[in-house]
Amino acid sequence: MPYGFTAEHLALIEKVRTFADEVVRPAAYDYDRKRELPMQIVAQLGELGLFGLPLPTEYGGAGKDYTSFCLAVEQISRVDQSLGVTLEAGVGLGAVPILRFGTEEQRRTWLPDLAAGRALGAFGLTEAGSGSDAGGTATTAELVDGHWVINGSKQFITNSGTPITSVITITAVTGQTTRPDGTTAPELSAILVPAGTPGLQVGPAYDKIGWHTSDTHPLTLTDVRVPEANLLGERGRGYANFLTALDEGRVAFAALCTGAAQGCLEEALGHAKERQVFGRPLEANQHVAFTLAQMATRVHTARLAWVEAARLLQAGQRFKQQASMAKLVCSQAAAANARDASQIFGGYGFLAENVAARHYRDAKVLEVGEGTTEVQLGVIARELGLCGTGFGPTPPAASVPDHCGAAPAVGERTEPAPLRAVR
């Protein structure tokens, strides 16, 4: 079996690939021009069971391994990154935090609809002054008479304004925490805010250069009141818990990038075989053939990277470094393949109706979302035990190599990893 996939994995690939080619691809350009999320196709993704693939059966999921979910994301992203990230974020940002850190009541309240694709969840982390560094979070939540009163704003929040958005997890400063050395830091917590809660305002969708049909909005929270029981996980553990979910999400995001790289290869390969130039197929030019060979190698390397990270995740082993490596390698593969595919297409590679052209436009955000390229290098360097990463403040002493010495941190950093900059 290629890449160690099982027969069940291969059957899933075939099913999702067929759906992507027959349903998603023909409609992608039309929805891209309209800049709207195709809700009927999202519903079909739910009917196929894709939103519930990695979720337990007791909450309406399929109970499959994480590799299965990544394979579905890869196949959808091969023809449409916007729909691919809708699926990836709906699970990774919407459902997984509730599954990992929610109470049993919270899981049974939110997960069945999220698993079925009847609802979408979002995670409100990024702010104008806090992207990769959550220590700059300005949104606050004060406990008043058994309710959290939330005030602040969020940016770049995926799946936050769809007709079926049901819940948005908001990170907010809920107080101050004192470290063992006597210094203080913001106490960050995560709180579940149902869509439609009074005071929660979803701003107009962003005018993005890519991912046109992905639903992305700014949020404003003005005296938003939710019950105290809507706290997700322990108070003050919002940052640490999100880092755990983020590592998982990076593996699926790497699969999304691999799908984009694969889609570019397929489009360019088909064109090179069909296009006649100077009386012979375009593929007969050595430069074109070598370019396609490089593109295929990038896809293979990218898939190896995310599959290995998923294997470690599923085995319960530490996978932080492999997740960042996969995200780094796969996003670079997608960007390079998109550039090469557009070049092979020539002028047609500059038209938005061309799948490869849309990948070229969309690929830039792959090097930013889920943590920038620089963020991934910082994570990898820290995992190698290096202290001079040049990335952000030094984390708490417990996660710093002995030879690095102590340094003050911003926020509570119980894991030596940054947050995604755009999502």
Short mmCIF file of C-alpha atoms in Angstrom, two decimals:
data_model
loop_
_atom_site.label_atom_id
_atom_site.label_comp_id
_atom_site.label_asym_id
_atom_site.label_seq_id
_atom_site.Cartn_x
_atom_site.Cartn_y
_atom_site.Cartn_z
CA MET A 1 0.00 0.00 0.00
CA PRO A 2 1.42 3.44 -0.91
CA TYR A 3 2.51 5.54 2.08
CA GLY A 4 1.35 2.76 4.39
CA PHE A 5 -2.31 3.46 3.59
CA THR A 6 -4.83 0.72 4.32
CA ALA A 7 -7.45 -0.62 1.93
CA GLU A 8 -9.99 1.49 3.81
CA HIS A 9 -7.85 4.58 3.24
CA LEU A 10 -7.64 3.87 -0.49
CA ALA A 11 -11.40 3.38 -0.72
CA LEU A 12 -11.92 6.73 1.00
CA ILE A 13 -9.47 8.43 -1.37
CA GLU A 14 -11.39 7.09 -4.36
CA LYS A 15 -14.76 8.17 -2.95
CA VAL A 16 -13.68 11.70 -2.08
CA ARG A 17 -11.63 12.12 -5.26
CA THR A 18 -14.65 11.19 -7.38
CA PHE A 19 -16.83 13.66 -5.48
CA ALA A 20 -14.22 16.40 -5.86
CA ASP A 21 -13.91 15.85 -9.61
CA GLU A 22 -17.62 15.43 -10.35
CA VAL A 23 -19.19 17.91 -7.93
CA VAL A 24 -16.67 20.39 -6.53
CA ARG A 25 -14.48 21.10 -9.54
CA PRO A 26 -17.29 21.98 -12.03
CA ALA A 27 -18.81 24.45 -9.56
CA ALA A 28 -15.63 25.96 -8.11
CA TYR A 29 -15.08 28.74 -10.63
CA ASP A 30 -18.69 29.94 -10.48
CA TYR A 31 -18.66 30.20 -6.69
CA ASP A 32 -15.22 31.74 -6.79
CA ARG A 33 -16.53 34.58 -8.96
CA LYS A 34 -19.52 35.04 -6.66
CA ARG A 35 -17.25 34.90 -3.62
CA GLU A 36 -19.71 32.81 -1.69
CA LEU A 37 -19.39 29.52 0.15
CA PRO A 38 -21.42 26.84 -1.72
CA MET A 39 -23.63 25.72 1.16
CA GLN A 40 -25.21 22.88 -0.80
CA ILE A 41 -21.77 21.38 -1.41
CA VAL A 42 -20.87 21.85 2.26
CA ALA A 43 -24.04 19.91 3.07
CA GLN A 44 -22.93 17.15 0.70
CA LEU A 45 -19.57 16.98 2.46
CA GLY A 46 -21.55 16.39 5.62
CA GLU A 47 -23.66 13.71 3.97
CA LEU A 48 -20.44 11.95 2.93
CA GLY A 49 -19.44 11.96 6.59
CA LEU A 50 -16.28 13.99 6.06
CA PHE A 51 -16.81 16.43 8.95
CA GLY A 52 -17.18 13.53 11.34
CA LEU A 53 -14.31 11.35 10.14
CA PRO A 54 -11.97 11.77 13.17
CA LEU A 55 -14.73 12.30 15.77
CA PRO A 56 -15.94 9.49 18.09
CA THR A 57 -19.09 7.62 17.19
CA GLU A 58 -20.74 8.52 20.50
CA TYR A 59 -20.89 12.12 19.30
CA GLY A 60 -22.09 11.33 15.79
CA GLY A 61 -18.68 10.92 14.19
CA ALA A 62 -17.25 8.06 12.15
CA GLY A 63 -14.51 7.15 14.63
CA LYS A 64 -11.84 6.94 11.92
CA ASP A 65 -8.16 7.74 12.32
CA TYR A 66 -6.69 11.19 11.72
CA THR A 67 -5.06 10.01 8.49
CA SER A 68 -8.54 9.44 7.04
CA PHE A 69 -9.53 13.02 7.77
CA CYS A 70 -6.31 14.34 6.24
CA LEU A 71 -6.86 12.28 3.10
CA ALA A 72 -10.33 13.79 2.67
CA VAL A 73 -8.95 17.32 3.13
CA GLU A 74 -6.20 16.60 0.59
CA GLN A 75 -8.60 15.37 -2.07
CA ILE A 76 -11.01 18.31 -1.73
CA SER A 77 -8.15 20.83 -1.68
CA ARG A 78 -6.77 19.32 -4.87
CA VAL A 79 -9.53 21.09 -6.81
CA ASP A 80 -10.63 23.85 -4.41
CA GLN A 81 -8.59 25.13 -1.47
CA SER A 82 -11.46 27.26 -0.16
CA LEU A 83 -13.69 24.25 0.36
CA GLY A 84 -10.73 22.28 1.69
CA VAL A 85 -10.05 24.85 4.43
CA THR A 86 -13.76 25.00 5.25
CA LEU A 87 -13.60 21.29 6.03
CA GLU A 88 -10.22 21.48 7.79
CA ALA A 89 -11.17 24.44 9.98
CA GLY A 90 -14.66 23.13 10.68
CA VAL A 91 -13.12 20.08 12.32
CA GLY A 92 -9.76 21.35 13.56
CA LEU A 93 -10.94 24.71 14.92
CA GLY A 94 -14.63 24.06 15.42
CA ALA A 95 -14.97 20.53 16.74
CA VAL A 96 -11.58 19.34 18.02
CA PRO A 97 -11.18 21.92 20.83
CA ILE A 98 -14.62 20.96 22.16
CA LEU A 99 -13.78 17.26 21.88
CA ARG A 100 -10.41 17.62 23.59
CA PHE A 101 -11.27 20.06 26.37
CA GLY A 102 -15.05 20.32 26.64
CA THR A 103 -17.28 18.89 29.32
CA GLU A 104 -19.49 15.95 28.47
CA GLU A 105 -22.46 18.31 28.27
CA GLN A 106 -20.60 20.63 25.89
CA ARG A 107 -19.60 17.71 23.68
CA ARG A 108 -23.13 16.37 23.46
CA THR A 109 -24.53 19.85 22.82
CA TRP A 110 -22.25 20.85 19.96
CA LEU A 111 -20.46 17.87 18.42
CA PRO A 112 -23.32 15.90 16.78
CA ASP A 113 -24.28 18.77 14.46
CA LEU A 114 -20.63 19.65 13.79
CA ALA A 115 -19.86 16.00 12.95
CA ALA A 116 -22.81 15.82 10.56
CA GLY A 117 -21.95 19.04 8.76
CA ARG A 118 -25.27 20.53 9.82
CA ALA A 119 -23.30 23.19 11.68
CA LEU A 120 -19.87 24.81 11.50
CA GLY A 121 -17.72 25.96 14.37
CA ALA A 122 -15.02 28.63 14.50
CA PHE A 123 -12.17 29.68 16.76
CA GLY A 124 -11.70 33.36 17.54
CA LEU A 125 -8.06 33.88 18.45
CA THR A 126 -6.34 36.41 16.18
CA GLU A 127 -6.64 40.13 16.93
CA ALA A 128 -5.24 43.29 15.38
CA GLY A 129 -2.43 43.35 17.94
CA SER A 130 -2.00 39.63 18.50
CA GLY A 131 -1.45 37.20 15.67
CA SER A 132 1.34 34.73 16.28
CA ASP A 133 1.74 36.04 19.84
CA ALA A 134 -1.37 35.47 21.94
CA GLY A 135 0.27 37.38 24.78
CA GLY A 136 -1.06 40.51 23.10
CA THR A 137 -4.70 39.42 23.41
CA ALA A 138 -6.81 42.44 24.35
CA THR A 139 -10.25 40.79 24.45
CA THR A 140 -11.43 40.46 28.05
CA ALA A 141 -13.99 38.29 29.83
CA GLU A 142 -15.20 39.18 33.31
CA LEU A 143 -17.25 36.83 35.47
CA VAL A 144 -20.36 38.73 36.62
CA ASP A 145 -23.32 37.07 38.37
CA GLY A 146 -22.63 33.65 36.88
CA HIS A 147 -22.02 34.93 33.35
CA TRP A 148 -18.93 35.80 31.33
CA VAL A 149 -19.14 39.35 30.00
CA ILE A 150 -16.89 39.53 26.93
CA ASN A 151 -15.57 42.64 25.22
CA GLY A 152 -13.08 42.87 22.36
CA SER A 153 -12.55 42.07 18.71
CA LYS A 154 -11.14 39.30 16.55
CA GLN A 155 -9.81 39.15 13.00
CA PHE A 156 -9.52 36.59 10.17
CA ILE A 157 -11.98 34.13 11.73
CA THR A 158 -12.78 31.23 9.38
CA ASN A 159 -16.35 29.83 9.26
CA SER A 160 -17.58 32.61 11.55
CA GLY A 161 -20.37 34.05 9.40
CA THR A 162 -21.95 31.17 7.50
CA PRO A 163 -25.70 30.42 7.68
CA ILE A 164 -24.90 27.31 9.71
CA THR A 165 -22.23 28.69 12.06
CA SER A 166 -23.33 27.47 15.49
CA VAL A 167 -20.55 28.30 17.94
CA ILE A 168 -17.36 30.36 18.10
CA THR A 169 -14.71 29.66 20.71
CA ILE A 170 -13.29 32.98 21.89
CA THR A 171 -9.97 33.42 23.68
CA ALA A 172 -9.99 36.20 26.25
CA VAL A 173 -8.05 37.54 29.19
CA THR A 174 -9.95 36.44 32.30
CA GLY A 175 -7.49 37.79 34.87
CA GLN A 176 -3.82 37.68 35.82
CA THR A 177 -1.70 34.71 36.78
CA THR A 178 1.41 34.74 38.95
CA ARG A 179 4.37 32.63 37.97
CA PRO A 180 6.67 30.84 40.44
CA ASP A 181 9.26 33.61 40.00
CA GLY A 182 6.74 36.25 41.09
CA THR A 183 6.12 37.81 37.67
CA THR A 184 2.59 38.10 36.31
CA ALA A 185 1.05 37.36 32.93
CA PRO A 186 -2.40 37.54 31.37
CA GLU A 187 -4.64 34.61 32.25
CA LEU A 188 -6.04 33.42 28.91
CA SER A 189 -9.16 31.29 28.81
CA ALA A 190 -11.39 29.90 26.06
CA ILE A 191 -15.14 30.50 26.12
CA LEU A 192 -17.88 29.10 23.88
CA VAL A 193 -20.05 31.82 22.34
CA PRO A 194 -23.11 30.59 20.44
CA ALA A 195 -23.74 32.30 17.10
CA GLY A 196 -26.39 34.97 17.37
CA THR A 197 -25.59 35.85 20.99
CA PRO A 198 -26.54 39.52 21.61
CA GLY A 199 -23.48 41.75 21.35
CA LEU A 200 -21.64 39.43 18.95
CA GLN A 201 -21.31 41.28 15.66
CA VAL A 202 -19.97 39.55 12.55
CA GLY A 203 -18.35 42.11 10.28
CA PRO A 204 -18.44 42.11 6.45
CA ALA A 205 -16.43 39.38 4.76
CA TYR A 206 -12.87 40.31 3.86
CA ASP A 207 -11.97 41.17 0.27
CA LYS A 208 -9.18 38.58 -0.01
CA ILE A 209 -6.83 37.97 -2.90
CA GLY A 210 -7.44 34.24 -2.56
CA TRP A 211 -9.65 31.66 -0.86
CA HIS A 212 -12.58 33.64 -2.25
CA THR A 213 -15.28 31.23 -1.15
CA SER A 214 -13.86 30.54 2.30
CA ASP A 215 -15.97 32.34 4.91
CA THR A 216 -13.72 34.78 6.80
CA HIS A 217 -14.87 37.70 8.96
CA PRO A 218 -13.83 40.09 11.72
CA LEU A 219 -15.80 39.85 14.96
CA THR A 220 -16.73 42.49 17.51
CA LEU A 221 -17.90 41.52 20.99
CA THR A 222 -19.68 44.18 23.03
CA ASP A 223 -20.87 43.11 26.49
CA VAL A 224 -21.50 39.61 25.18
CA ARG A 225 -22.95 37.52 28.03
CA VAL A 226 -22.74 33.73 28.14
CA PRO A 227 -23.17 31.35 31.10
CA GLU A 228 -20.17 30.55 33.29
CA ALA A 229 -20.57 26.93 32.15
CA ASN A 230 -19.48 27.99 28.64
CA LEU A 231 -15.86 28.06 29.78
CA LEU A 232 -14.01 25.57 27.55
CA GLY A 233 -11.45 23.65 29.59
CA GLU A 234 -9.85 25.01 32.73
CA ARG A 235 -9.74 28.71 33.42
CA GLY A 236 -6.34 30.06 32.45
CA ARG A 237 -5.56 27.11 30.16
CA GLY A 238 -6.99 28.58 26.97
CA TYR A 239 -3.59 29.25 25.45
CA ALA A 240 -2.02 25.93 26.38
CA ASN A 241 -5.05 23.97 25.24
CA PHE A 242 -5.15 25.79 21.93
CA LEU A 243 -1.50 24.93 21.30
CA THR A 244 -2.40 21.26 21.66
CA ALA A 245 -5.22 21.55 19.14
CA LEU A 246 -2.99 23.63 16.87
CA ASP A 247 -0.38 20.89 16.54
CA GLU A 248 -3.12 18.54 15.35
CA GLY A 249 -4.51 21.13 12.98
CA ARG A 250 -1.15 21.71 11.34
CA VAL A 251 -1.07 18.09 10.19
CA ALA A 252 -4.41 18.47 8.40
CA PHE A 253 -3.36 21.85 7.03
CA ALA A 254 -0.22 20.20 5.63
CA ALA A 255 -2.50 17.69 3.89
CA LEU A 256 -4.46 20.63 2.44
CA CYS A 257 -1.22 22.06 1.06
CA THR A 258 -0.31 18.67 -0.40
CA GLY A 259 -3.67 18.52 -2.13
CA ALA A 260 -3.00 21.91 -3.72
CA ALA A 261 0.45 20.77 -4.86
CA GLN A 262 -1.07 17.58 -6.30
CA GLY A 263 -3.77 19.54 -8.10
CA CYS A 264 -1.19 21.80 -9.71
CA LEU A 265 0.80 18.78 -10.87
CA GLU A 266 -2.23 17.10 -12.41
CA GLU A 267 -3.35 20.24 -14.22
CA ALA A 268 0.13 21.00 -15.59
CA LEU A 269 0.76 17.38 -16.58
CA GLY A 270 -2.48 17.18 -18.54
CA HIS A 271 -1.77 20.45 -20.31
CA ALA A 272 1.81 19.47 -21.18
CA LYS A 273 0.58 16.26 -22.82
CA GLU A 274 -2.17 17.96 -24.83
CA ARG A 275 -0.60 21.28 -25.80
CA GLN A 276 1.20 21.34 -29.16
CA VAL A 277 4.06 23.82 -29.55
CA PHE A 278 6.25 24.05 -32.66
CA GLY A 279 4.72 20.84 -33.98
CA ARG A 280 5.31 18.66 -30.92
CA PRO A 281 3.79 18.16 -27.47
CA LEU A 282 4.82 20.66 -24.82
CA GLU A 283 6.05 17.77 -22.67
CA ALA A 284 8.73 17.02 -25.30
CA ASN A 285 10.65 20.08 -24.11
CA GLN A 286 13.21 18.94 -21.57
CA HIS A 287 12.71 21.96 -19.35
CA VAL A 288 8.98 21.27 -19.10
CA ALA A 289 9.58 17.58 -18.42
CA PHE A 290 12.12 18.36 -15.71
CA THR A 291 9.80 20.92 -14.15
CA LEU A 292 7.04 18.33 -13.95
CA ALA A 293 9.50 15.87 -12.42
CA GLN A 294 10.36 18.42 -9.73
CA MET A 295 6.68 19.04 -9.09
CA ALA A 296 6.01 15.33 -8.65
CA THR A 297 8.94 15.05 -6.24
CA ARG A 298 7.57 17.91 -4.14
CA VAL A 299 4.18 16.21 -3.89
CA HIS A 300 5.75 12.92 -2.85
CA THR A 301 7.96 14.58 -0.23
CA ALA A 302 5.06 16.64 1.12
CA ARG A 303 2.80 13.61 1.49
CA LEU A 304 5.52 11.66 3.27
CA ALA A 305 5.87 14.56 5.73
CA TRP A 306 2.23 14.85 6.77
CA VAL A 307 1.67 11.07 6.80
CA GLU A 308 4.57 10.65 9.25
CA ALA A 309 3.21 13.42 11.49
CA ALA A 310 -0.24 11.80 11.42
CA ARG A 311 1.26 8.42 12.28
CA LEU A 312 2.95 9.83 15.37
CA LEU A 313 -0.23 11.67 16.37
CA GLN A 314 -2.30 8.51 16.12
CA ALA A 315 0.29 6.53 18.08
CA GLY A 316 0.10 9.01 20.95
CA GLN A 317 3.74 10.02 20.47
CA ARG A 318 5.15 13.54 20.47
CA PHE A 319 4.67 15.04 17.01
CA LYS A 320 5.07 18.80 17.46
CA GLN A 321 8.28 19.01 15.44
CA GLN A 322 6.97 16.74 12.68
CA ALA A 323 3.74 18.76 12.46
CA SER A 324 5.68 21.99 11.93
CA MET A 325 8.04 20.32 9.47
CA ALA A 326 5.07 18.98 7.52
CA LYS A 327 3.36 22.36 7.44
CA LEU A 328 6.61 24.02 6.32
CA VAL A 329 7.46 21.51 3.60
CA CYS A 330 3.91 21.13 2.30
CA SER A 331 3.15 24.85 2.08
CA GLN A 332 6.39 25.46 0.22
CA ALA A 333 5.60 22.58 -2.15
CA ALA A 334 2.18 24.04 -2.89
CA ALA A 335 3.57 27.52 -3.56
CA ALA A 336 6.34 26.22 -5.82
CA ASN A 337 4.04 23.89 -7.75
CA ALA A 338 1.48 26.64 -8.24
CA ARG A 339 4.15 28.91 -9.68
CA ASP A 340 5.48 26.21 -12.01
CA ALA A 341 2.04 25.09 -13.15
CA SER A 342 1.04 28.63 -14.04
CA GLN A 343 4.23 29.05 -16.03
CA ILE A 344 3.60 25.84 -17.97
CA PHE A 345 0.12 27.09 -18.88
CA GLY A 346 1.50 30.38 -20.19
CA GLY A 347 -1.16 33.06 -20.69
CA TYR A 348 -3.95 30.67 -19.72
CA GLY A 349 -2.23 30.28 -16.37
CA PHE A 350 -3.23 33.87 -15.63
CA LEU A 351 -6.98 33.28 -16.02
CA ALA A 352 -9.07 32.64 -12.92
CA GLU A 353 -11.10 29.93 -14.69
CA ASN A 354 -7.96 27.79 -14.66
CA VAL A 355 -7.65 25.58 -11.56
CA ALA A 356 -3.86 26.04 -11.54
CA ALA A 357 -4.27 29.83 -11.67
CA ARG A 358 -6.58 29.76 -8.66
CA HIS A 359 -4.07 27.58 -6.81
CA TYR A 360 -1.37 30.15 -7.65
CA ARG A 361 -3.47 32.94 -6.19
CA ASP A 362 -4.52 30.90 -3.14
CA ALA A 363 -1.10 29.43 -2.36
CA LYS A 364 0.31 32.54 -0.69
CA VAL A 365 -1.90 32.14 2.37
CA LEU A 366 -0.65 28.59 2.82
CA GLU A 367 2.68 30.07 3.90
CA VAL A 368 0.90 32.29 6.44
CA GLY A 369 -2.08 30.36 7.85
CA GLU A 370 -1.57 27.84 10.68
CA GLY A 371 1.60 29.75 11.58
CA THR A 372 3.88 31.48 9.11
CA THR A 373 6.95 29.89 7.55
CA GLU A 374 9.05 31.80 10.08
CA VAL A 375 6.91 30.50 12.94
CA GLN A 376 7.42 26.90 11.82
CA LEU A 377 11.18 27.43 11.67
CA GLY A 378 11.05 28.81 15.19
CA VAL A 379 9.12 25.79 16.47
CA ILE A 380 11.49 23.36 14.77
CA ALA A 381 14.54 25.20 16.11
CA ARG A 382 13.19 25.07 19.64
CA GLU A 383 12.41 21.38 19.30
CA LEU A 384 16.06 20.93 18.34
CA GLY A 385 17.00 22.51 21.65
CA LEU A 386 18.15 25.83 20.19
CA CYS A 387 17.55 28.98 22.21
CA GLY A 388 18.56 31.64 19.67
CA THR A 389 15.60 31.15 17.35
CA GLY A 390 14.94 34.85 16.87
CA PHE A 391 11.23 34.09 17.23
CA GLY A 392 9.29 35.96 19.86
CA PRO A 393 9.99 35.97 23.59
CA THR A 394 11.63 33.04 25.30
CA PRO A 395 9.08 30.62 26.82
CA PRO A 396 9.03 29.71 30.52
CA ALA A 397 12.14 28.12 31.97
CA ALA A 398 10.53 24.68 32.04
CA SER A 399 10.54 24.55 28.24
CA VAL A 400 13.91 26.25 27.61
CA PRO A 401 17.19 24.32 27.31
CA ASP A 402 19.41 24.79 30.35
CA HIS A 403 22.13 26.57 28.42
CA CYS A 404 19.79 29.30 27.20
CA GLY A 405 19.27 31.01 30.55
CA ALA A 406 16.09 32.57 31.84
CA ALA A 407 14.10 35.30 30.14
CA PRO A 408 10.67 36.83 30.73
CA ALA A 409 7.77 35.50 28.69
CA VAL A 410 4.64 37.13 27.36
CA GLY A 411 1.53 35.23 28.33
CA GLU A 412 1.38 31.69 29.66
CA ARG A 413 3.50 29.49 27.40
CA THR A 414 3.41 25.96 28.67
CA GLU A 415 4.41 24.63 25.26
CA PRO A 416 7.24 26.09 23.16
CA ALA A 417 5.12 26.81 20.12
CA PRO A 418 3.46 29.86 18.53
CA LEU A 419 -0.11 30.37 17.46
CA ARG A 420 -1.40 30.50 13.93
CA ALA A 421 -1.22 33.98 12.52
CA VAL A 422 -4.22 33.84 10.20
CA ARG A 423 -7.32 31.74 10.73
#
